[in-house]
Tab-separated table of C-alpha atoms in Angstrom:
chain	number	residue	atom	x	y	z
A	836	MET	CA	-0.041	-0.008	0.065
A	837	PRO	CA	1.124	3.603	-0.422
A	838	GLN	CA	2.406	5.451	2.659
A	839	ARG	CA	-0.384	6.842	4.746
A	840	ASP	CA	-0.739	10.535	5.237
A	841	ASP	CA	-0.949	10.163	9.059
A	842	PRO	CA	2.631	10.121	10.503
A	843	HIS	CA	1.438	8.906	13.950
A	844	ASP	CA	0.111	5.462	12.781
A	845	ASP	CA	3.147	3.593	11.452
A	846	ASP	CA	1.809	0.322	13.062
A	847	PHE	CA	-1.542	0.363	11.358
A	848	PRO	CA	-2.747	-3.276	10.883
A	849	ALA	CA	-2.705	-5.089	7.632
A	850	PRO	CA	-5.931	-5.390	5.541
A	851	ARG	CA	-8.670	-7.369	7.386
A	852	LEU	CA	-11.122	-7.708	4.406
A	853	THR	CA	-10.539	-7.823	0.654
A	854	TRP	CA	-12.941	-7.895	-2.306
A	855	ARG	CA	-12.077	-8.935	-5.811
A	856	VAL	CA	-13.542	-6.488	-8.288
A	857	PRO	CA	-14.131	-7.778	-11.770
A	858	ASP	CA	-14.806	-4.529	-13.540
A	859	ALA	CA	-13.830	-0.808	-13.518
A	860	ARG	CA	-16.453	0.265	-10.976
A	861	ARG	CA	-15.497	3.110	-8.645
A	862	LEU	CA	-15.306	2.860	-4.833
A	863	PRO	CA	-18.489	3.822	-3.045
A	864	ALA	CA	-18.654	7.314	-1.586
A	865	LEU	CA	-17.098	7.043	1.925
A	866	GLU	CA	-17.378	10.710	2.931
A	867	PRO	CA	-20.712	10.167	4.804
A	868	TYR	CA	-18.939	7.876	7.346
A	869	ALA	CA	-15.794	9.895	8.014
A	870	ASP	CA	-15.194	13.454	9.191
A	871	VAL	CA	-11.975	13.647	7.103
A	872	VAL	CA	-11.039	11.522	4.129
A	873	GLY	CA	-7.334	11.756	3.263
A	874	ARG	CA	-6.366	10.797	-0.348
A	875	VAL	CA	-2.866	9.494	-0.925
A	876	PRO	CA	-1.652	9.943	-4.527
A	877	HIS	CA	-1.575	6.883	-6.753
A	878	VAL	CA	1.605	4.869	-6.562
A	879	ILE	CA	2.760	2.595	-9.403
A	880	VAL	CA	5.041	-0.268	-8.760
A	881	ARG	CA	6.633	-1.984	-11.756
A	882	GLU	CA	7.949	-5.511	-11.433
A	883	THR	CA	9.144	-8.298	-13.746
A	884	VAL	CA	8.346	-12.009	-13.359
A	885	TRP	CA	11.315	-14.350	-14.135
A	886	ASP	CA	11.364	-17.981	-15.263
A	887	THR	CA	13.079	-20.285	-17.711
A	888	SER	CA	11.872	-20.451	-21.241
A	889	ASP	CA	10.303	-23.752	-20.631
A	890	GLY	CA	8.638	-22.731	-17.319
A	891	VAL	CA	10.670	-24.690	-14.745
A	892	LEU	CA	9.685	-22.336	-11.902
A	893	ALA	CA	6.058	-22.434	-12.833
A	894	ALA	CA	6.055	-26.212	-12.882
A	895	ALA	CA	7.421	-26.108	-9.354
A	896	GLY	CA	4.819	-23.568	-8.219
A	897	VAL	CA	7.442	-20.821	-7.629
A	898	ASP	CA	6.911	-17.132	-8.430
A	899	LEU	CA	10.071	-15.140	-8.834
A	900	VAL	CA	9.637	-11.300	-9.022
A	901	ARG	CA	12.120	-8.553	-9.344
A	902	SER	CA	11.182	-4.989	-8.511
A	903	GLU	CA	12.547	-1.766	-10.015
A	904	ASP	CA	15.070	-1.309	-7.276
A	905	GLY	CA	16.606	-4.749	-7.892
A	906	THR	CA	14.933	-6.493	-4.902
A	907	TRP	CA	14.063	-10.107	-5.475
A	908	THR	CA	11.046	-11.868	-3.931
A	909	ILE	CA	10.062	-15.455	-4.226
A	910	ASP	CA	6.756	-17.094	-3.472
A	911	ARG	CA	6.640	-20.879	-3.177
A	912	GLY	CA	2.883	-20.842	-2.433
A	913	ASP	CA	3.146	-19.861	1.219
A	914	GLY	CA	3.704	-16.047	0.926
A	915	SER	CA	6.349	-13.880	-0.528
A	916	GLU	CA	9.897	-13.967	0.900
A	917	GLN	CA	12.488	-11.276	0.050
A	918	LEU	CA	15.769	-12.731	-1.034
A	919	ALA	CA	19.239	-11.479	-0.160
A	920	ASP	CA	20.480	-8.431	-2.097
A	921	ARG	CA	22.284	-9.459	-5.173
A	922	THR	CA	24.155	-7.633	-7.879
A	923	ALA	CA	23.905	-10.509	-10.383
A	924	ASP	CA	21.040	-10.655	-12.898
A	925	ALA	CA	19.394	-13.583	-11.015
A	926	PRO	CA	19.372	-14.979	-7.462
A	927	VAL	CA	20.721	-18.320	-8.614
A	928	PRO	CA	21.900	-19.793	-5.322
A	929	GLU	CA	18.353	-19.945	-3.827
A	930	LEU	CA	16.858	-21.425	-7.078
A	931	ALA	CA	19.665	-23.615	-8.245
A	932	VAL	CA	17.824	-26.725	-7.149
A	933	TYR	CA	14.977	-25.766	-9.548
A	934	LEU	CA	16.939	-24.263	-12.452
A	935	ARG	CA	19.811	-26.812	-12.589
A	936	GLY	CA	21.845	-24.638	-14.896
A	937	ARG	CA	18.983	-23.238	-17.020
A	938	PRO	CA	19.124	-19.486	-17.644
A	939	LEU	CA	16.445	-17.142	-16.323
A	940	THR	CA	14.583	-14.633	-18.493
A	941	VAL	CA	11.704	-12.190	-18.071
A	942	VAL	CA	8.456	-13.927	-18.828
A	943	ARG	CA	5.979	-11.210	-17.657
A	944	ARG	CA	5.871	-7.603	-16.697
A	945	ARG	CA	3.559	-6.464	-13.974
A	946	ASP	CA	2.426	-2.916	-13.001
A	947	THR	CA	0.571	-2.528	-9.766
A	948	THR	CA	-1.305	0.767	-9.220
A	949	ALA	CA	-2.638	1.528	-5.658
A	950	ALA	CA	-4.690	4.397	-4.347
A	951	LEU	CA	-5.240	4.832	-0.623
A	952	LEU	CA	-7.955	6.488	1.384
A	953	VAL	CA	-7.369	7.315	5.011
A	954	LEU	CA	-10.513	7.841	7.064
A	955	HIS	CA	-10.464	9.929	10.235
A	956	SER	CA	-13.088	10.130	12.932
A	957	ARG	CA	-14.172	13.363	14.652
A	958	ASP	CA	-11.444	13.098	17.287
A	959	GLY	CA	-8.815	13.129	14.534
A	960	ARG	CA	-7.845	9.472	14.825
A	961	VAL	CA	-7.250	7.287	11.831
A	962	ARG	CA	-10.009	4.637	12.178
A	963	ALA	CA	-9.765	2.960	8.687
A	964	GLU	CA	-7.882	2.672	5.501
A	965	VAL	CA	-9.212	1.683	2.092
A	966	ALA	CA	-7.037	0.676	-0.887
A	967	ASP	CA	-8.075	0.365	-4.477
A	968	VAL	CA	-5.480	-1.823	-6.224
A	969	ARG	CA	-5.111	-2.661	-9.883
A	970	VAL	CA	-2.577	-5.038	-11.445
A	971	ASP	CA	-1.852	-5.171	-15.273
A	972	GLU	CA	0.288	-8.024	-16.484
A	973	GLY	CA	1.552	-9.189	-19.861
A	974	ALA	CA	4.482	-10.724	-21.682
A	975	PRO	CA	7.391	-8.521	-22.702
A	976	GLY	CA	6.634	-6.689	-25.906
A	977	GLU	CA	3.050	-7.840	-26.042
A	978	PRO	CA	-0.340	-6.194	-25.036
A	979	VAL	CA	-1.740	-6.573	-21.472
A	980	LEU	CA	-2.894	-10.221	-21.002
A	981	ARG	CA	-4.552	-10.036	-17.628
A	982	VAL	CA	-5.970	-7.390	-15.274
A	983	GLY	CA	-6.618	-7.878	-11.531
A	984	ARG	CA	-8.315	-5.560	-9.203
A	985	TRP	CA	-9.337	-5.572	-5.568
A	986	TRP	CA	-10.378	-3.417	-2.664
A	987	ALA	CA	-8.996	-3.851	0.704
A	988	LEU	CA	-10.139	-2.567	4.166
A	989	ALA	CA	-7.829	-2.120	7.181
A	990	ASP	CA	-9.126	-0.775	10.468
A	991	ASP	CA	-8.009	-0.103	14.076
A	992	GLY	CA	-10.078	-2.955	15.521
A	993	SER	CA	-12.235	-0.592	17.563
A	994	GLU	CA	-15.663	-1.395	16.197
A	995	HIS	CA	-16.229	2.283	15.701
A	996	ALA	CA	-19.322	3.338	13.795
A	997	LEU	CA	-17.101	4.658	10.959
A	998	VAL	CA	-15.554	1.230	10.483
A	999	ARG	CA	-18.957	-0.517	10.451
A	1000	GLY	CA	-20.351	1.973	8.045
A	1001	VAL	CA	-17.421	1.739	5.587
A	1002	GLU	CA	-17.355	-2.052	5.698
A	1003	ARG	CA	-21.182	-2.205	4.950
A	1004	ALA	CA	-20.833	0.319	2.069
A	1005	MET	CA	-17.934	-1.652	0.460
A	1006	ARG	CA	-19.684	-5.034	1.034
A	1007	ASP	CA	-22.826	-3.734	-0.693
A	1008	ALA	CA	-20.918	-2.250	-3.619
A	1009	ALA	CA	-18.872	-5.389	-4.142
A	1010	GLU	CA	-21.869	-7.804	-3.784
A	1011	ASP	CA	-23.663	-5.703	-6.420
A	1012	SER	CA	-21.245	-7.073	-9.087
A	1013	ALA	CA	-22.052	-10.762	-8.169
A	1014	ALA	CA	-25.787	-9.996	-8.256
A	1015	GLU	CA	-25.451	-8.616	-11.796
A	1016	GLY	CA	-24.625	-12.079	-12.958
A	1017	ASP	CA	-20.829	-11.793	-13.445
A	1018	GLU	CA	-19.613	-15.446	-13.032
A	1019	ARG	CA	-16.273	-14.244	-11.626
A	1020	GLY	CA	-18.086	-12.160	-8.986
A	1021	ALA	CA	-16.444	-10.363	-6.139
A	1022	GLY	CA	-14.889	-12.613	-3.636
A	1023	LEU	CA	-14.703	-11.691	0.086
A	1024	SER	CA	-11.781	-13.129	2.165
A	1025	GLU	CA	-10.165	-12.596	5.502
A	1026	GLN	CA	-6.692	-12.141	4.064
A	1027	PRO	CA	-5.403	-10.133	0.893
A	1028	PRO	CA	-5.572	-12.456	-2.123
A	1029	VAL	CA	-2.811	-12.825	-4.628
A	1030	PRO	CA	-3.210	-9.944	-7.135
A	1031	LEU	CA	-3.384	-12.340	-10.040
A	1032	PRO	CA	-3.890	-16.041	-10.348
A	1033	ARG	CA	-0.715	-18.067	-10.109
A	1034	ARG	CA	0.447	-19.759	-13.284
A	1035	THR	CA	-0.689	-23.276	-13.793
A	1036	PRO	CA	1.994	-25.771	-12.999
A	1037	VAL	CA	3.303	-27.807	-15.936
A	1038	ARG	CA	1.303	-31.061	-16.156
A	1039	ARG	CA	2.551	-34.622	-16.491
A	1040	PRO	CA	3.392	-35.517	-20.133
A	1041	ALA	CA	0.640	-37.141	-22.049
A	1042	GLY	CA	0.686	-40.913	-21.935
A	1043	VAL	CA	2.420	-41.114	-18.493
A	1044	ARG	CA	0.082	-42.602	-15.836
A	1045	ARG	CA	0.706	-42.853	-12.055
A	1046	PRO	CA	0.715	-46.350	-10.701
A	1047	ARG	CA	-2.594	-47.565	-9.352
A	1048	SER	CA	-3.440	-46.628	-5.768
A	1049	GLY	CA	-2.783	-49.366	-3.182
A	1050	THR	CA	0.049	-50.956	-5.157
A	1051	ALA	CA	3.748	-51.346	-4.171
A	1052	ALA	CA	4.788	-49.003	-7.101
A	1053	ARG	CA	2.473	-46.244	-6.024
A	1054	PHE	CA	3.708	-46.569	-2.410
A	1055	VAL	CA	7.279	-46.115	-3.400
A	1056	VAL	CA	6.632	-43.271	-5.797
A	1057	ASP	CA	4.721	-41.372	-3.187
A	1058	ALA	CA	7.416	-41.960	-0.615
A	1059	LEU	CA	10.018	-40.654	-3.063
A	1060	ALA	CA	7.923	-37.591	-3.941
A	1061	THR	CA	7.790	-36.676	-0.215
A	1062	LEU	CA	11.561	-37.089	0.156
A	1063	ARG	CA	12.284	-35.158	-2.936
A	1064	ALA	CA	10.233	-32.247	-1.612
A	1065	ASP	CA	12.482	-32.306	1.466
A	1066	VAL	CA	15.609	-32.205	-0.710
A	1067	VAL	CA	14.248	-29.177	-2.687
A	1068	ARG	CA	13.401	-27.405	0.637
A	1069	ILE	CA	16.774	-28.038	2.241
A	1070	ASP	CA	19.076	-27.300	-0.683
A	1071	PRO	CA	18.765	-23.467	-0.491
A	1072	LEU	CA	19.382	-23.726	3.236
A	1073	VAL	CA	22.693	-25.617	2.686
A	1074	ARG	CA	23.817	-22.973	0.155
A	1075	ARG	CA	23.125	-20.252	2.721
A	1076	GLY	CA	25.133	-22.115	5.351
A	1077	GLU	CA	22.130	-22.595	7.783
A	1078	PRO	CA	22.951	-24.607	10.881
A	1079	ASP	CA	22.376	-28.376	10.584
A	1080	ALA	CA	21.206	-27.892	6.937
A	1081	LEU	CA	24.070	-30.085	5.607
A	1082	HIS	CA	23.098	-32.727	8.150
A	1083	ALA	CA	19.496	-32.582	7.096
A	1084	LEU	CA	20.295	-32.800	3.380
A	1085	ARG	CA	22.653	-35.802	3.923
A	1086	GLY	CA	19.768	-37.522	5.879
A	1087	SER	CA	17.226	-36.863	3.145
A	1088	LEU	CA	19.615	-38.389	0.523
A	1089	ARG	CA	20.106	-41.419	2.756
A	1090	ARG	CA	16.434	-41.869	3.065
A	1091	ILE	CA	15.840	-41.770	-0.651
A	1092	ARG	CA	18.579	-44.356	-1.184
A	1093	SER	CA	17.266	-46.530	1.606
A	1094	VAL	CA	13.738	-46.503	0.264
A	1095	LEU	CA	15.074	-47.592	-3.176
A	1096	ALA	CA	17.118	-50.316	-1.635
A	1097	VAL	CA	14.597	-51.696	0.948
A	1098	TYR	CA	11.697	-51.698	-1.522
A	1099	ARG	CA	13.426	-53.151	-4.555
A	1100	GLY	CA	11.129	-54.700	-7.092
A	1101	ALA	CA	8.316	-52.110	-6.950
A	1102	LEU	CA	10.102	-50.003	-9.651
A	1103	ASP	CA	12.435	-50.967	-12.453
A	1104	ARG	CA	15.763	-51.992	-10.991
A	1105	GLY	CA	17.891	-50.359	-13.639
A	1106	ALA	CA	16.151	-46.898	-13.152
A	1107	THR	CA	16.318	-47.110	-9.455
A	1108	GLU	CA	20.004	-48.120	-9.411
A	1109	VAL	CA	20.859	-45.146	-11.590
A	1110	VAL	CA	19.303	-42.842	-9.038
A	1111	ARG	CA	20.967	-44.658	-6.091
A	1112	ARG	CA	24.362	-44.298	-7.705
A	1113	SER	CA	24.019	-40.714	-8.588
A	1114	LEU	CA	22.703	-39.697	-5.175
A	1115	GLY	CA	25.374	-41.834	-3.620
A	1116	HIS	CA	28.137	-39.852	-5.164
A	1117	VAL	CA	26.584	-36.603	-3.826
A	1118	GLY	CA	25.888	-38.173	-0.410
A	1119	ARG	CA	29.471	-39.183	0.000
A	1120	ALA	CA	30.665	-35.727	-0.740
A	1121	ALA	CA	28.122	-34.404	1.866
A	1122	GLY	CA	29.457	-37.092	4.284
A	1123	VAL	CA	33.034	-35.848	3.937
A	1124	ALA	CA	31.934	-32.299	4.901
A	1125	ARG	CA	29.572	-33.549	7.660
A	1126	ASP	CA	32.271	-35.872	9.080
A	1127	ALA	CA	34.749	-32.980	9.272
A	1128	GLU	CA	32.162	-30.967	11.027
A	1129	VAL	CA	31.437	-33.632	13.580
A	1130	LEU	CA	35.098	-34.229	14.225
A	1131	VAL	CA	35.679	-30.639	15.043
A	1132	GLY	CA	32.637	-30.611	17.325
A	1133	THR	CA	33.710	-33.850	19.070
A	1134	VAL	CA	37.312	-32.778	19.629
A	1135	ARG	CA	36.063	-29.428	20.910
A	1136	SER	CA	33.688	-31.115	23.408
A	1137	LEU	CA	36.523	-33.406	24.557
A	1138	ALA	CA	38.749	-30.563	25.133
A	1139	ASP	CA	36.027	-28.765	27.055
A	1140	ARG	CA	35.491	-31.813	29.325
A	1141	ALA	CA	39.183	-32.491	29.985
A	1142	PRO	CA	40.432	-31.800	33.433
A	1143	ILE	CA	41.881	-28.368	33.904
A	1144	GLY	CA	45.511	-28.450	33.219
A	1145	LEU	CA	45.613	-31.734	31.285
A	1146	VAL	CA	46.096	-30.009	28.007
A	1147	GLY	CA	47.610	-26.603	27.434
A	1148	ASP	CA	45.410	-23.964	26.062
A	1149	ALA	CA	47.794	-23.200	23.255
A	1150	ALA	CA	47.948	-26.858	22.273
A	1151	SER	CA	44.118	-27.090	22.245
A	1152	ALA	CA	43.736	-23.963	20.185
A	1153	ALA	CA	46.412	-25.142	17.670
A	1154	LEU	CA	44.689	-28.592	17.367
A	1155	LEU	CA	41.269	-27.096	16.785
A	1156	ALA	CA	42.708	-24.665	14.204
A	1157	ARG	CA	44.289	-27.584	12.327
A	1158	LEU	CA	41.043	-29.535	12.297
A	1159	THR	CA	38.969	-26.413	11.333
A	1160	ALA	CA	40.819	-25.780	8.126
A	1161	PRO	CA	40.085	-29.254	6.624
A	1162	HIS	CA	36.410	-28.681	7.708
A	1163	ARG	CA	36.310	-25.410	5.785
A	1164	ASP	CA	37.944	-27.108	2.666
A	1165	ALA	CA	35.370	-29.935	2.890
A	1166	ALA	CA	32.446	-27.508	3.165
A	1167	ALA	CA	33.817	-25.494	0.195
A	1168	GLY	CA	34.208	-28.756	-1.860
A	1169	PHE	CA	30.612	-29.717	-1.189
A	1170	ASP	CA	29.497	-26.176	-2.294
A	1171	GLU	CA	31.203	-26.963	-5.609
A	1172	VAL	CA	29.340	-30.294	-5.784
A	1173	LEU	CA	25.997	-28.482	-5.372
A	1174	ARG	CA	26.933	-26.225	-8.269
A	1175	SER	CA	27.931	-29.154	-10.466
A	1176	ALA	CA	26.215	-31.001	-13.274
A	1177	GLU	CA	26.552	-34.139	-11.154
A	1178	TRP	CA	24.046	-32.838	-8.634
A	1179	PHE	CA	21.713	-31.479	-11.171
A	1180	ASP	CA	21.794	-34.732	-13.158
A	1181	ALA	CA	21.005	-36.717	-9.916
A	1182	LEU	CA	17.980	-34.457	-9.305
A	1183	ASP	CA	16.853	-34.888	-13.033
A	1184	ALA	CA	17.123	-38.623	-12.573
A	1185	LEU	CA	15.123	-38.673	-9.390
A	1186	ASP	CA	12.407	-36.384	-10.999
A	1187	ALA	CA	12.257	-38.712	-14.082
A	1188	LEU	CA	11.902	-41.765	-11.841
A	1189	ILE	CA	9.036	-40.206	-9.911
A	1190	ALA	CA	7.331	-38.974	-13.131
A	1191	ALA	CA	7.636	-42.089	-15.175
A	1192	ALA	CA	7.469	-44.719	-12.345
A	1193	PRO	CA	8.763	-47.529	-14.487
A	1194	PRO	CA	7.211	-50.680	-13.067
A	1195	GLY	CA	9.356	-53.455	-11.589
A	1196	PRO	CA	8.374	-57.075	-11.100
A	1197	ARG	CA	6.512	-56.364	-7.923
A	1198	ALA	CA	4.847	-53.133	-9.050
A	1199	GLY	CA	1.246	-54.325	-8.980
A	1200	GLU	CA	1.423	-56.204	-5.590
A	1201	ALA	CA	-0.770	-54.991	-2.686
A	1202	VAL	CA	1.193	-52.602	-0.449
A	1203	ARG	CA	0.910	-54.321	2.888
A	1204	PRO	CA	2.182	-57.755	2.126
A	1205	PHE	CA	4.928	-56.255	-0.127
A	1206	VAL	CA	6.123	-53.977	2.614
A	1207	GLU	CA	6.071	-56.590	5.288
A	1208	ARG	CA	8.121	-59.068	3.222
A	1209	ARG	CA	10.686	-56.409	2.341
A	1210	LEU	CA	11.032	-55.208	5.919
A	1211	HIS	CA	11.380	-58.808	7.232
A	1212	ARG	CA	14.255	-59.259	4.693
A	1213	GLU	CA	15.938	-56.162	6.143
A	1214	ARG	CA	15.559	-57.359	9.714
A	1215	ARG	CA	17.314	-60.607	8.787
A	1216	ARG	CA	20.038	-58.524	7.136
A	1217	VAL	CA	20.476	-56.399	10.405
A	1218	ARG	CA	20.831	-59.590	12.510
A	1219	ARG	CA	23.485	-60.943	10.281
A	1220	VAL	CA	25.494	-57.778	10.316
A	1221	ARG	CA	25.035	-57.335	13.978
A	1222	ASP	CA	26.393	-60.888	14.709
A	1223	THR	CA	29.294	-60.269	12.443
A	1224	ALA	CA	30.162	-57.015	14.261
A	1225	ALA	CA	29.854	-58.716	17.653
A	1226	ARG	CA	32.468	-61.366	16.616
A	1227	ALA	CA	34.852	-59.059	14.746
A	1228	GLY	CA	34.861	-56.041	17.053
A	1229	ASP	CA	36.164	-53.989	14.059
A	1230	LEU	CA	35.199	-50.365	13.619
A	1231	GLU	CA	34.335	-50.868	9.901
A	1232	VAL	CA	32.112	-53.764	10.707
A	1233	LEU	CA	30.471	-51.776	13.396
A	1234	HIS	CA	29.914	-49.031	10.886
A	1235	ASP	CA	28.129	-51.511	8.547
A	1236	ALA	CA	25.986	-52.522	11.542
A	1237	ARG	CA	24.958	-48.920	12.100
A	1238	LYS	CA	24.208	-48.402	8.377
A	1239	ALA	CA	22.082	-51.522	8.341
A	1240	ALA	CA	20.015	-50.414	11.274
A	1241	ARG	CA	19.602	-46.939	9.787
A	1242	ARG	CA	18.448	-48.439	6.547
A	1243	LEU	CA	15.783	-50.526	8.342
A	1244	ARG	CA	14.701	-47.558	10.349
A	1245	TYR	CA	14.247	-45.421	7.227
A	1246	GLY	CA	12.352	-48.262	5.606
A	1247	ILE	CA	9.870	-48.601	8.608
A	1248	ASP	CA	9.606	-44.807	8.650
A	1249	ALA	CA	8.655	-44.575	4.997
A	1250	ALA	CA	6.048	-47.502	5.466
A	1251	GLY	CA	4.030	-45.395	7.804
A	1252	GLY	CA	0.863	-47.122	8.967
A	1253	PHE	CA	1.300	-50.133	6.583
A	1254	VAL	CA	3.246	-52.078	9.245
A	1255	SER	CA	3.316	-52.638	12.981
A	1256	GLY	CA	7.029	-52.139	13.352
A	1257	ARG	CA	6.831	-48.477	14.148
A	1258	GLN	CA	7.092	-49.194	17.897
A	1259	HIS	CA	10.725	-50.291	17.162
A	1260	LEU	CA	11.757	-47.015	15.586
A	1261	GLY	CA	12.809	-45.501	18.950
A	1262	ARG	CA	14.971	-48.582	19.704
A	1263	LEU	CA	16.574	-48.458	16.332
A	1264	ARG	CA	17.266	-44.740	16.735
A	1265	LYS	CA	18.892	-45.242	20.051
A	1266	VAL	CA	21.060	-48.085	18.651
A	1267	GLN	CA	22.124	-45.976	15.691
A	1268	ALA	CA	22.924	-43.002	17.912
A	1269	ALA	CA	24.858	-45.117	20.451
A	1270	VAL	CA	26.996	-46.712	17.735
A	1271	GLY	CA	27.365	-43.359	16.075
A	1272	ASP	CA	28.634	-41.754	19.258
A	1273	GLY	CA	31.099	-44.542	19.702
A	1274	LEU	CA	32.399	-44.229	16.137
A	1275	ASP	CA	32.669	-40.437	16.435
A	1276	ALA	CA	34.666	-40.760	19.605
A	1277	ALA	CA	36.977	-43.360	18.040
A	1278	HIS	CA	37.666	-41.149	15.092
A	1279	ALA	CA	38.323	-38.166	17.453
A	1280	VAL	CA	40.798	-40.361	19.442
A	1281	THR	CA	42.591	-41.368	16.157
A	1282	ALA	CA	42.772	-37.672	15.061
A	1283	LEU	CA	44.216	-36.804	18.545
A	1284	GLN	CA	46.890	-39.521	18.352
A	1285	LEU	CA	47.979	-38.264	14.886
A	1286	ARG	CA	48.497	-34.750	16.146
A	1287	THR	CA	51.827	-34.214	17.709
A	1288	ASP	CA	50.843	-30.870	19.138
A	1289	PHE	CA	48.174	-32.400	21.231
A	1290	THR	CA	50.542	-34.999	22.554
A	1291	ALA	CA	53.154	-32.291	23.339
A	1292	GLY	CA	50.423	-30.367	25.131
A	1293	VAL	CA	49.636	-33.387	27.385
A	1294	LEU	CA	53.300	-34.062	28.222
A	1295	ALA	CA	53.838	-30.325	28.967
A	1296	ARG	CA	50.729	-30.018	31.160
A	1297	GLY	CA	52.918	-29.301	34.170
A	1298	GLY	CA	54.792	-26.484	32.517
A	1299	GLY	CA	53.993	-23.065	31.270
A	1300	GLY	CA	52.101	-24.416	28.229
A	1301	GLY	CA	48.999	-24.889	30.535
A	1302	GLY	CA	48.391	-21.141	30.747
A	1303	GLY	CA	48.790	-21.113	34.457
A	1304	ARG	CA	46.530	-24.056	35.051
A	1305	GLY	CA	49.158	-26.812	34.847
A	1306	ALA	CA	49.799	-26.730	38.633
A	1307	ALA	CA	46.278	-27.061	39.426
A	1308	GLY	CA	45.952	-30.093	37.176
A	1309	ALA	CA	49.130	-31.680	38.753
A	1310	GLY	CA	47.826	-31.464	42.246
A	1311	GLY	CA	46.950	-34.308	44.509
A	1312	GLY	CA	43.213	-34.145	44.217
A	1313	PRO	CA	40.912	-34.956	41.309
A	1314	ALA	CA	41.179	-32.207	38.639
A	1315	PRO	CA	38.004	-30.286	37.884
A	1316	ARG	CA	36.505	-30.392	34.402
A	1317	ARG	CA	36.311	-27.444	32.053
A	1318	GLY	CA	32.704	-27.790	31.197
A	1319	PRO	CA	29.648	-29.929	31.128
A	1320	ALA	CA	29.460	-33.129	29.108
A	1321	PRO	CA	28.188	-32.530	25.567
A	1322	ALA	CA	24.494	-33.422	24.690
A	1323	ARG	CA	23.990	-36.833	23.146
A	1324	ARG	CA	23.648	-36.894	19.505
A	1325	THR	CA	20.358	-38.115	17.956
């Protein structure tokens, strides 16, 4: 809305009621209800709507808009969000998961013209605001294709007679258009509507049919579609460096690969293995970055928990600095992977698998018996790996046992209400977390043993390297700890 002419009401509420107006009618006369009607001059906002030439963003239900001042906003269907300021021609990092290397171009131009009336009561207070908004939109170089118009009413929530009168007048004027037989009518809503209808998403190609409901193939396709939506949501967060985003993306990739492995036979094995391999390459790159992140965190927590004076402060700082550098390099390397054709090809392969749903030998089987058989097979696999790990006592075998438990957990999780094994999810999660904590600690100990600066810091704990705390650590009583134990990983 344009800026109001009352400088004392900066926090005036957003519109409470809106009416779509299908024609060029004028606002009703509002002077009888207000002592003063302030008119703010028309404001015109010019914007451009961007997409690829083949409508990739439209297919994803994404609306990307750039204003005259260069500000980018994106609407994924749950409201507009302003993107970070950018000097480039397009905010590629936030949209790379959709664009996948395709260039953006202007597909529509949009002019929004808004006029604002500010209504004052006899005591001089602003009681209501009425906006008349018109949107003209068309393709570049072509005549206007669509026009949208609506009225909006905002008030101070006081139930003042002015507010009631204005609302009644606008409601009557808007409902007149519906009474005149216009099929589009004037819609009343509690929130401001989108100025123009969103573009229709690109439909499935002709001849491609979704698997029949209740079949194994449909179950797997629906599970993959849900996980694919998680990947698309998390990808921009990883690019922005949000906390735990890398961990979440790695987990989503693992879930997709687990679903494809646990429920083999529902879809064509050749197609699913292509997706598993391509996502596996990306997942391993994410794992390198995540493992480096976990190693730094584990060593830092061990240093914080060590008795005061056991390790010199300078030695701890040097060790963490040497571990942090590889972590930064691994994170930068994964950023390169996210910008690579390898990642985009993996996403394309996943999309093609979901869209085409090539049937496997078990595609038409009923969901419940198919899921139960496959999960029973996974349970036997977990028992075999567990028994092997118990006999061997090797870290690699223990890691295999953790992966087997995780794959079973993800398979049960994807099954939802089809099986009764969900009561075991908590137990599997605890086993996975316990083994993971042990493996992380073992890797941290290995890293510490390989760092001569850490060993030197321990040996010099009684000298000046302890920052004045070595004497305390060398005393007769038990040494205090530096800090609390870290929270258990889940």
